[in-house]
Short mmCIF file of C-alpha atoms in Angstrom, two decimals:
data_model
loop_
_atom_site.label_atom_id
_atom_site.label_comp_id
_atom_site.label_asym_id
_atom_site.label_seq_id
_atom_site.Cartn_x
_atom_site.Cartn_y
_atom_site.Cartn_z
CA MET T 1212 -15.74 -14.18 -2.66
CA ILE T 1213 -17.13 -13.69 -6.15
CA ASN T 1214 -15.37 -14.66 -9.39
CA LYS T 1215 -17.19 -13.56 -12.52
CA ASN T 1216 -16.28 -13.85 -16.18
CA ILE T 1217 -18.18 -11.12 -17.99
CA ASN T 1218 -17.00 -12.48 -21.33
CA LYS T 1219 -13.99 -14.33 -22.74
CA LYS T 1220 -11.79 -11.27 -22.35
CA THR T 1221 -13.08 -9.63 -19.15
CA PHE T 1222 -13.39 -10.86 -15.58
CA PHE T 1223 -13.52 -9.50 -12.05
CA GLN T 1224 -12.97 -10.84 -8.55
CA PHE T 1225 -14.54 -9.38 -5.42
CA TYR T 1226 -14.15 -10.40 -1.80
CA THR T 1227 -14.96 -8.99 1.62
CA ASN T 1228 -14.25 -10.00 5.20
CA ASN T 1229 -15.64 -8.94 8.58
CA GLN T 1230 -13.67 -9.92 11.68
CA PHE T 1231 -14.92 -9.21 15.22
CA SER T 1232 -13.65 -10.06 18.67
CA ASP T 1233 -16.68 -11.17 20.74
CA LEU T 1234 -16.35 -14.91 20.26
CA LEU T 1235 -12.54 -14.99 20.54
CA ILE T 1236 -12.53 -12.93 23.75
CA ASN T 1237 -15.27 -15.04 25.34
CA ILE T 1238 -13.36 -18.26 24.60
CA ASN T 1239 -9.98 -16.89 25.77
CA LYS T 1240 -10.94 -14.61 28.67
CA LYS T 1241 -7.99 -15.70 30.83
CA ASN T 1242 -5.41 -15.09 28.10
CA LEU T 1243 -6.96 -11.89 26.74
CA GLN T 1244 -7.78 -10.02 29.93
CA ASN T 1245 -6.30 -6.77 28.64
CA LEU T 1246 -8.11 -6.86 25.30
CA ASN T 1247 -11.49 -5.10 25.26
CA THR T 1248 -12.37 -5.30 21.59
CA PHE T 1249 -11.00 -5.41 18.07
CA SER T 1250 -12.54 -5.48 14.62
CA SER T 1251 -11.53 -5.51 10.98
CA GLN T 1252 -13.52 -4.98 7.81
CA ASP T 1253 -11.91 -5.20 4.40
CA LEU T 1254 -12.81 -5.63 0.77
CA GLY T 1255 -10.95 -6.06 -2.48
CA LEU T 1256 -11.69 -5.86 -6.17
CA ASN T 1257 -9.61 -7.16 -9.07
CA PHE T 1258 -10.58 -6.36 -12.66
CA ARG T 1259 -8.96 -7.36 -15.94
CA THR T 1260 -10.00 -6.86 -19.53
CA GLU T 1261 -8.43 -7.32 -22.95
CA ILE T 1262 -9.63 -4.45 -25.10
CA ASN T 1263 -8.10 -6.03 -28.19
CA LYS T 1264 -5.30 -8.47 -29.02
CA ASN T 1265 -2.69 -5.78 -28.27
CA LEU T 1266 -4.16 -3.85 -25.34
CA SER T 1267 -5.08 -5.03 -21.82
CA VAL T 1268 -6.01 -3.31 -18.54
CA ASN T 1269 -5.72 -4.66 -15.02
CA SER T 1270 -6.83 -2.95 -11.80
CA TYR T 1271 -6.68 -4.05 -8.18
CA SER T 1272 -8.17 -2.04 -5.28
CA TYR T 1273 -8.24 -2.79 -1.56
CA TYR T 1274 -9.80 -1.11 1.51
CA ILE T 1275 -9.46 -2.00 5.20
CA ASN T 1276 -10.84 -0.53 8.42
CA GLU T 1277 -9.27 -1.74 11.68
CA ASN T 1278 -10.12 -0.92 15.32
CA TYR T 1279 -8.53 -1.92 18.62
CA GLU T 1280 -9.16 -1.12 22.27
CA GLY T 1281 -7.42 -2.58 25.31
CA ARG T 1282 -5.64 -1.98 28.60
CA ASN T 1283 -2.04 -0.91 28.10
CA TYR T 1284 0.89 -0.73 30.52
CA ASN T 1285 3.72 1.77 30.09
CA LEU T 1286 6.22 2.38 32.88
CA ASN T 1287 4.09 3.59 35.82
CA PHE T 1288 0.91 4.28 33.84
CA ILE T 1289 -2.00 1.92 33.20
CA GLY T 1290 -4.74 3.09 30.86
CA ILE T 1291 -7.01 2.30 27.94
CA SER T 1292 -5.44 2.62 24.52
CA LYS T 1293 -7.48 2.98 21.38
CA ALA T 1294 -6.15 2.58 17.85
CA LYS T 1295 -7.81 2.83 14.46
CA GLN T 1296 -6.57 2.64 10.90
CA LYS T 1297 -8.25 3.14 7.55
CA ARG T 1298 -6.35 2.36 4.40
CA PHE T 1299 -7.10 2.30 0.68
CA PHE T 1300 -4.81 1.52 -2.22
CA THR T 1301 -5.28 0.86 -5.91
CA ILE T 1302 -2.80 -0.54 -8.43
CA ASN T 1303 -3.53 -0.12 -12.15
CA ASN T 1304 -1.68 -1.36 -15.22
CA VAL T 1305 -2.17 -0.79 -18.94
CA ASN T 1306 -0.16 -3.02 -21.30
CA TYR T 1307 0.21 -2.60 -25.02
CA TYR T 1308 1.89 -5.33 -27.08
CA LYS T 1309 2.70 -5.12 -30.76
CA ASN T 1310 5.33 -6.89 -32.80
CA LYS T 1311 8.50 -6.66 -30.68
CA SER T 1312 7.31 -3.83 -28.41
CA ASN T 1313 5.72 -3.79 -24.96
CA ILE T 1314 4.55 -0.44 -23.57
CA THR T 1315 3.43 -0.41 -19.93
CA LEU T 1316 1.75 2.32 -17.90
CA SER T 1317 1.47 1.64 -14.16
CA THR T 1318 -0.02 3.72 -11.34
CA LEU T 1319 -0.27 3.26 -7.60
CA PHE T 1320 -2.24 5.33 -5.10
CA ASP T 1321 -1.97 4.48 -1.41
CA SER T 1322 -3.73 6.44 1.35
CA SER T 1323 -4.07 5.72 5.06
CA THR T 1324 -5.20 7.46 8.24
CA LYS T 1325 -4.16 6.29 11.70
CA TYR T 1326 -5.64 7.27 15.07
CA PHE T 1327 -4.12 6.56 18.48
CA ASP T 1328 -5.34 7.59 21.92
CA TYR T 1329 -3.62 6.67 25.19
CA GLY T 1330 -3.31 8.81 28.30
CA VAL T 1331 -2.41 12.31 27.15
CA ILE T 1332 -1.44 11.03 23.69
CA ASN T 1333 -3.88 11.89 20.94
CA SER T 1334 -2.49 11.27 17.48
CA VAL T 1335 -3.85 11.48 13.95
CA SER T 1336 -1.50 10.79 11.04
CA ASN T 1337 -2.21 10.75 7.32
CA TYR T 1338 -0.14 9.16 4.60
CA ASN T 1339 -0.60 9.54 0.84
CA ASN T 1340 1.61 8.03 -1.82
CA PHE T 1341 1.36 8.23 -5.61
CA TYR T 1342 3.54 6.36 -8.07
CA LEU T 1343 3.59 6.57 -11.88
CA ALA T 1344 5.71 4.50 -14.24
CA LEU T 1345 5.86 4.48 -18.04
CA SER T 1346 8.20 2.13 -19.88
CA HIS T 1347 8.87 0.74 -23.33
CA LYS T 1348 10.51 -2.66 -23.78
CA TYR T 1349 11.75 -3.54 -27.26
CA LYS T 1350 13.18 -6.83 -28.47
CA ILE T 1351 15.73 -5.86 -31.06
CA ASN T 1352 16.49 -9.46 -31.96
CA ASN T 1353 16.43 -12.87 -30.31
CA ASN T 1354 19.42 -11.98 -28.17
CA LEU T 1355 19.16 -8.25 -27.44
CA THR T 1356 16.41 -6.49 -25.44
CA LEU T 1357 16.22 -2.76 -24.67
CA GLN T 1358 13.98 -1.07 -22.09
CA TYR T 1359 13.65 2.60 -21.10
CA GLY T 1360 11.14 4.66 -19.19
CA LEU T 1361 10.16 7.18 -16.52
CA ASN T 1362 9.27 6.73 -12.84
CA HIS T 1363 7.70 9.36 -10.58
CA TYR T 1364 7.02 9.23 -6.82
CA ASN T 1365 5.02 11.63 -4.67
CA THR T 1366 4.68 11.06 -0.92
CA ASN T 1367 2.99 13.17 1.77
CA TYR T 1368 2.92 12.69 5.55
CA ASN T 1369 0.71 14.83 7.81
CA TYR T 1370 0.92 14.60 11.61
CA ASN T 1371 -1.54 16.19 14.05
CA GLU T 1372 -0.52 15.01 17.49
CA ILE T 1373 -0.67 15.82 21.17
CA ILE T 1374 2.25 14.00 22.78
CA PRO T 1375 3.83 14.05 26.26
CA LEU T 1376 6.57 16.56 26.96
CA TYR T 1377 8.42 13.83 28.85
CA PHE T 1378 8.24 10.31 27.44
CA TYR T 1379 7.59 8.81 30.88
CA ALA T 1380 4.75 11.21 31.83
CA ILE T 1381 1.68 9.86 30.02
CA SER T 1382 -1.05 10.11 32.67
CA ASN T 1383 -3.84 12.64 32.23
CA GLY T 1384 -2.78 16.09 33.38
CA SER T 1385 0.89 15.63 32.43
CA PRO T 1386 2.51 18.39 30.32
CA VAL T 1387 2.14 17.96 26.58
CA ILE T 1388 3.32 19.47 23.32
CA ASN T 1389 1.68 19.72 19.90
CA ASN T 1390 3.26 18.21 16.83
CA ASN T 1391 1.81 19.46 13.55
CA GLU T 1392 4.28 18.38 10.92
CA LYS T 1393 4.02 17.97 7.17
CA ILE T 1394 6.58 16.05 5.15
CA LYS T 1395 6.58 16.01 1.36
CA PHE T 1396 8.79 14.00 -0.94
CA ASN T 1397 8.91 14.09 -4.75
CA TYR T 1398 11.19 12.02 -6.90
CA SER T 1399 11.45 11.42 -10.65
CA GLU T 1400 13.90 9.39 -12.68
CA ILE T 1401 14.51 8.16 -16.21
CA PHE T 1402 16.23 4.87 -16.88
CA LEU T 1403 17.70 2.75 -19.64
CA TYR T 1404 18.26 -1.01 -19.39
CA SER T 1405 19.59 -3.53 -21.88
CA ASN T 1406 20.12 -7.27 -21.79
CA TYR T 1407 22.14 -9.36 -24.23
CA LYS T 1408 21.92 -13.16 -24.28
CA ILE T 1409 25.29 -14.50 -25.39
CA ASN T 1410 24.21 -18.13 -25.15
CA ASN T 1411 21.92 -20.32 -23.05
CA ASP T 1412 24.27 -20.12 -20.08
CA LEU T 1413 25.69 -16.62 -20.31
CA GLY T 1414 24.18 -13.15 -20.53
CA LEU T 1415 25.26 -9.53 -20.24
CA SER T 1416 23.15 -6.66 -18.93
CA GLY T 1417 23.61 -3.00 -18.08
CA ALA T 1418 21.55 -0.07 -16.86
CA ILE T 1419 21.77 3.70 -16.28
CA ARG T 1420 19.36 6.09 -14.59
CA LYS T 1421 19.09 9.80 -13.98
CA ASN T 1422 17.00 11.63 -11.37
#
């Protein structure tokens, strides 16, 4: 892991990890007889900078690659199952402060691909998600705060699979069907939120949203 201050207003953090199964399997052969191998490699990066006294940017990104192989039992079928997953996501925020206002822009992108192979099953699935949020928070006075903004979601699922026609018939040569499905989901909303502090022990808040 690396922590580095570039200057008084900017820093970044970086880390990486590599996990493998050889040593663990050799030590626990009796308890892990069905496990052939597994591995995991990941890395992350966090970055923050203050452009000026009012404006700051923060970004966090993460990537992971996972693999697994082992003997699997399902009803009357015994076979080798293989699974893999690759995933990347990044979260980014821009904050602007001035006087009694706080404007925030946030984004999220998340993408993953999964692979699975077992008997006649051969599956590849992809997932992509994007999120955008823009909001303005304003402190009207010491007791009253108002916040409003916009949120947007976009999600996509893609499936490319060969799966058994009958859930119990997984062995090679069993009848199969193809599943090629795409699912898309979009969602946007606007919102308004307010909070009023009556005293140190009592407050009143309310919110509305429209999609």
